[in-house]
Coordinates of C-alpha atoms in Angstrom, one line a residue:
M9 CA 53.6 -4.2 12.6
Q10 CA 52.2 -0.6 13.0
R11 CA 48.6 -1.6 13.0
A12 CA 49.2 -3.9 16.0
V13 CA 50.7 -0.9 18.0
D14 CA 47.8 1.1 16.7
G15 CA 45.4 -1.4 18.3
L16 CA 46.9 -1.2 21.5
R17 CA 47.1 2.3 21.9
T18 CA 43.5 2.5 20.8
V19 CA 43.0 0.4 23.8
E20 CA 44.6 2.2 26.1
L21 CA 43.3 5.8 24.7
L22 CA 39.8 4.3 25.3
L23 CA 40.4 3.1 28.9
S24 CA 42.0 6.6 29.8
A25 CA 40.2 10.0 30.3
N26 CA 41.0 12.2 27.1
D27 CA 40.2 15.8 26.8
K28 CA 39.9 15.5 23.0
L29 CA 37.7 12.4 22.9
P30 CA 34.3 12.0 24.3
A31 CA 33.9 10.0 27.5
L32 CA 32.8 6.3 26.9
D33 CA 29.5 5.3 28.9
P34 CA 30.5 3.8 31.9
S35 CA 28.5 0.4 30.9
L36 CA 31.0 -0.3 28.1
L37 CA 34.1 0.2 30.7
E38 CA 33.0 -1.6 33.5
V39 CA 34.0 -5.2 32.7
V40 CA 37.2 -4.0 31.0
Q41 CA 38.4 -2.2 33.7
N42 CA 37.5 -4.2 36.5
D43 CA 38.6 -7.7 35.1
K44 CA 41.9 -8.4 34.6
S45 CA 41.4 -11.5 32.6
T46 CA 39.1 -9.4 30.3
R47 CA 41.3 -6.4 30.1
A48 CA 44.5 -9.0 29.4
R49 CA 42.5 -10.7 26.5
I50 CA 41.4 -7.3 25.0
R51 CA 44.9 -6.0 24.7
L52 CA 46.1 -9.3 23.3
A53 CA 43.4 -9.2 20.5
A54 CA 44.1 -5.5 19.7
L55 CA 47.5 -6.5 19.2
L56 CA 46.4 -9.2 16.8
T57 CA 44.4 -6.6 14.8
P58 CA 46.5 -6.9 11.6
F59 CA 45.3 -10.5 11.1
R60 CA 41.6 -9.9 11.5
W61 CA 40.4 -10.6 8.3
I62 CA 42.9 -13.3 7.2
L63 CA 41.7 -16.6 6.3
F64 CA 43.8 -19.6 5.5
E65 CA 42.9 -23.1 4.4
E66 CA 43.4 -26.0 7.0
K67 CA 41.7 -29.4 6.4
K68 CA 39.6 -28.1 3.5
K69 CA 38.0 -25.4 5.9
K70 CA 38.5 -21.6 5.8
I71 CA 40.0 -20.8 9.2
P72 CA 41.0 -17.3 10.7
L73 CA 44.5 -16.6 10.8
V74 CA 44.0 -15.3 14.3
D75 CA 43.0 -18.5 15.8
S76 CA 46.3 -20.0 14.5
V77 CA 48.5 -17.5 15.9
I78 CA 46.9 -18.0 19.2
R79 CA 46.7 -21.7 19.0
D80 CA 50.0 -22.8 17.0
G81 CA 52.2 -19.6 17.1
L82 CA 52.0 -18.0 20.5
K83 CA 50.8 -21.4 22.1
L84 CA 48.7 -19.4 24.8
G85 CA 46.2 -22.1 25.7
S86 CA 43.1 -21.4 27.5
M87 CA 44.9 -18.8 30.1
N88 CA 42.8 -15.9 30.6
F89 CA 40.6 -17.5 27.8
Y90 CA 42.9 -16.5 25.1
L91 CA 42.5 -19.7 23.0
N92 CA 38.7 -19.8 23.1
G93 CA 38.1 -16.0 24.0
I94 CA 40.0 -14.0 21.2
P95 CA 38.4 -15.5 17.9
P96 CA 34.9 -14.6 19.1
L97 CA 35.9 -11.2 20.1
F98 CA 36.6 -10.7 16.2
K99 CA 33.6 -12.5 15.2
G100 CA 31.5 -10.5 17.5
A101 CA 33.3 -7.2 16.4
E102 CA 32.3 -7.8 13.0
L103 CA 28.5 -8.6 13.7
I104 CA 28.4 -5.3 15.9
R105 CA 30.1 -3.2 13.1
K106 CA 27.5 -4.5 10.7
G107 CA 24.9 -3.3 13.1
C108 CA 26.1 -0.1 14.6
P109 CA 24.4 2.6 14.1
D110 CA 21.5 0.6 12.6
P111 CA 19.5 -1.4 13.3
L112 CA 21.3 -1.5 16.6
T113 CA 20.7 1.9 18.0
T114 CA 17.0 2.2 16.2
G115 CA 15.9 -1.4 16.2
S116 CA 13.4 -3.1 18.4
R117 CA 14.0 -4.4 22.0
A118 CA 14.1 -7.8 20.4
Q119 CA 16.3 -7.3 17.3
I120 CA 19.0 -5.7 19.8
G121 CA 18.7 -8.5 22.5
I122 CA 18.8 -11.0 19.9
L123 CA 22.1 -9.8 18.4
L124 CA 23.5 -9.4 22.0
R125 CA 22.8 -12.9 22.8
N126 CA 24.9 -14.4 20.2
T127 CA 27.5 -16.5 21.6
S128 CA 30.6 -14.5 19.8
I129 CA 29.3 -11.3 21.6
H130 CA 27.8 -12.8 24.9
Y131 CA 28.9 -16.0 26.2
P132 CA 30.5 -16.0 29.8
V133 CA 31.6 -19.5 29.6
V134 CA 34.6 -18.1 27.5
G135 CA 34.8 -15.0 29.2
A136 CA 32.6 -13.2 27.0
E137 CA 30.1 -10.5 28.1
W138 CA 28.2 -8.2 25.8
S139 CA 29.8 -4.6 27.2
S140 CA 33.6 -6.0 26.5
S141 CA 32.7 -7.3 23.1
L142 CA 31.0 -3.6 22.5
F143 CA 34.4 -2.3 23.8
F144 CA 36.3 -4.4 21.4
A145 CA 34.2 -3.4 18.5
L146 CA 34.8 0.1 19.0
V147 CA 38.2 -0.5 19.3
Q148 CA 38.1 -2.1 15.9
E149 CA 36.6 1.1 14.9
V150 CA 38.8 3.7 16.1
V151 CA 41.9 1.7 15.1
D152 CA 40.9 2.7 11.4
C153 CA 41.5 6.2 12.4
W154 CA 44.9 6.2 12.8
S155 CA 47.4 7.4 10.3
D156 CA 50.9 8.7 9.6
E157 CA 49.5 11.9 10.7
G158 CA 48.0 10.6 13.9
L159 CA 44.5 10.1 15.2
D160 CA 41.6 11.4 13.3
E161 CA 39.9 12.9 16.2
A162 CA 36.6 13.7 14.7
K163 CA 36.1 10.4 13.0
A164 CA 37.0 8.8 16.4
S165 CA 34.7 10.7 18.3
E166 CA 31.9 10.0 15.7
Y167 CA 32.5 6.3 16.2
I168 CA 32.6 7.0 20.4
Q169 CA 29.0 8.6 20.2
R170 CA 27.8 5.8 18.0
Y171 CA 28.6 3.3 20.7
N172 CA 27.6 5.5 23.6
S173 CA 24.1 5.9 22.0
L174 CA 23.9 2.0 21.5
A175 CA 24.8 1.6 25.4
E176 CA 22.3 4.5 26.3
T177 CA 19.6 2.2 24.2
I178 CA 20.4 -1.1 25.9
Q179 CA 20.0 0.8 29.1
R180 CA 16.8 2.5 28.3
Y181 CA 15.4 -1.2 27.2
N182 CA 16.9 -2.9 30.4
L183 CA 18.6 -5.4 28.1
A184 CA 21.8 -6.0 30.4
E185 CA 19.8 -9.0 32.3
S186 CA 17.1 -9.7 29.6
I187 CA 19.8 -10.9 27.5
K188 CA 21.4 -13.3 30.1
A189 CA 17.9 -15.1 30.6
P190 CA 16.9 -18.7 29.8
P191 CA 13.7 -19.2 27.7
I192 CA 10.7 -18.3 29.7
I193 CA 9.1 -21.8 29.1
D194 CA 11.2 -25.0 28.6
G195 CA 11.0 -27.8 26.0
K196 CA 8.7 -29.7 28.2
I197 CA 6.0 -27.2 28.6
V198 CA 6.2 -26.3 24.7
C199 CA 5.5 -30.1 23.8
H200 CA 2.7 -30.2 26.3
T201 CA 1.4 -26.7 25.2
L202 CA 1.4 -27.6 21.5
N203 CA 0.9 -31.3 21.9
I204 CA 3.9 -32.2 20.0
R205 CA 6.9 -34.7 20.3
P206 CA 10.7 -33.2 21.0
G207 CA 12.9 -33.0 17.9
P208 CA 15.0 -30.8 15.8
H209 CA 12.0 -28.4 15.2
M210 CA 12.3 -27.3 18.7
G211 CA 15.3 -25.2 18.0
L212 CA 13.1 -22.7 16.1
I213 CA 10.4 -22.7 18.5
M214 CA 12.7 -21.7 21.4
D215 CA 14.3 -19.0 19.1
R216 CA 10.9 -17.5 18.8
I217 CA 10.1 -17.9 22.4
I218 CA 13.2 -15.9 23.3
H219 CA 12.4 -13.3 20.6
W220 CA 8.8 -13.3 21.9
Q221 CA 10.2 -12.6 25.7
L222 CA 12.6 -9.8 24.8
E223 CA 9.8 -8.1 22.9
N224 CA 7.3 -8.6 26.1
P225 CA 9.4 -8.0 29.2
D226 CA 6.5 -7.4 31.2
K227 CA 4.7 -10.6 30.3
D228 CA 4.4 -13.8 32.0
V229 CA 4.7 -17.6 31.5
G230 CA 0.8 -17.7 31.1
D231 CA 1.0 -15.1 28.4
C232 CA 3.9 -16.9 26.8
E233 CA 1.8 -20.3 26.6
A234 CA -1.1 -18.5 25.1
W235 CA 1.0 -17.1 22.5
L236 CA 2.6 -20.1 21.6
K237 CA -0.7 -21.9 21.5
E238 CA -2.0 -19.5 19.0
E239 CA 1.2 -19.7 16.9
G240 CA 0.8 -23.2 16.6
T241 CA -2.8 -23.1 15.5
K242 CA -1.6 -20.4 13.0
G243 CA 1.0 -22.7 11.6
T244 CA 3.8 -20.5 12.4
F245 CA 6.3 -23.3 13.1
G246 CA 5.5 -25.2 10.0
P247 CA 4.4 -29.0 10.2
L248 CA 5.0 -30.4 13.5
P249 CA 5.1 -34.1 14.7
P250 CA 2.2 -34.9 17.0
A251 CA 2.8 -36.2 20.5
S252 CA 2.7 -40.0 20.7
R253 CA -0.3 -41.8 22.5
G254 CA -0.1 -42.2 25.7
V255 CA 0.8 -45.7 27.0
G256 CA -2.6 -46.1 28.7
E257 CA -4.7 -45.2 25.9
G258 CA -2.9 -47.7 23.8
S259 CA -3.3 -50.6 26.1
S260 CA -7.2 -49.9 26.7
K261 CA -7.9 -50.2 23.1
K262 CA -5.6 -53.2 22.8
K263 CA -7.8 -54.8 25.4
G264 CA -11.0 -53.8 23.7
R265 CA -10.3 -55.8 20.7

């Protein structure tokens, strides 16, 4: 199919120097150029571009056709993270495309960081790195610039400049390492600080902590604990289950009866 060919030649076009198009920011190329597994995965995903928006029903669930092509058609398995790494490339590309140029290039440090932390964009367990996900999202933009007359260079250049601007924003905010960082305080400290029991409510709290630390890169654990206590007092996290009484407290009362 022509769109598959367009996908692959878009990858090669972006990877090579081209006088007719702006050069890509080096951060967008680093992983794709230097990691063979990532490059192979990107190329195969580009060939699957014709199937990118197609869903089919399997066991009453809507499944992307890309998943089935890799699993049941090509039967490639986990080599080069094809099976569990290509579907997230398409999901991540859609998330990025919806946010580029706004709010990604104009959003706050936390807004951009939260998006890049999405497991469809950055999840090294399946080979997904934020930079290669941005590269593939750009491929999916530029692939639509091909027609029977060739490449619309003006439109392709506009997309490249948008993604270069996003890469510059990520560097300006020093987000490359921040999006990989775990929560600055763990669940045990959260429970102690708020005097609560662990439970399903912890997910919301930890998400808010991640947002806070992305927005406040110069603050430390003590600052986070102080903020957390203040937010808990204000009821930001809704009703929370209080911590159980200590064993010692319960036994002393029992003896006093």
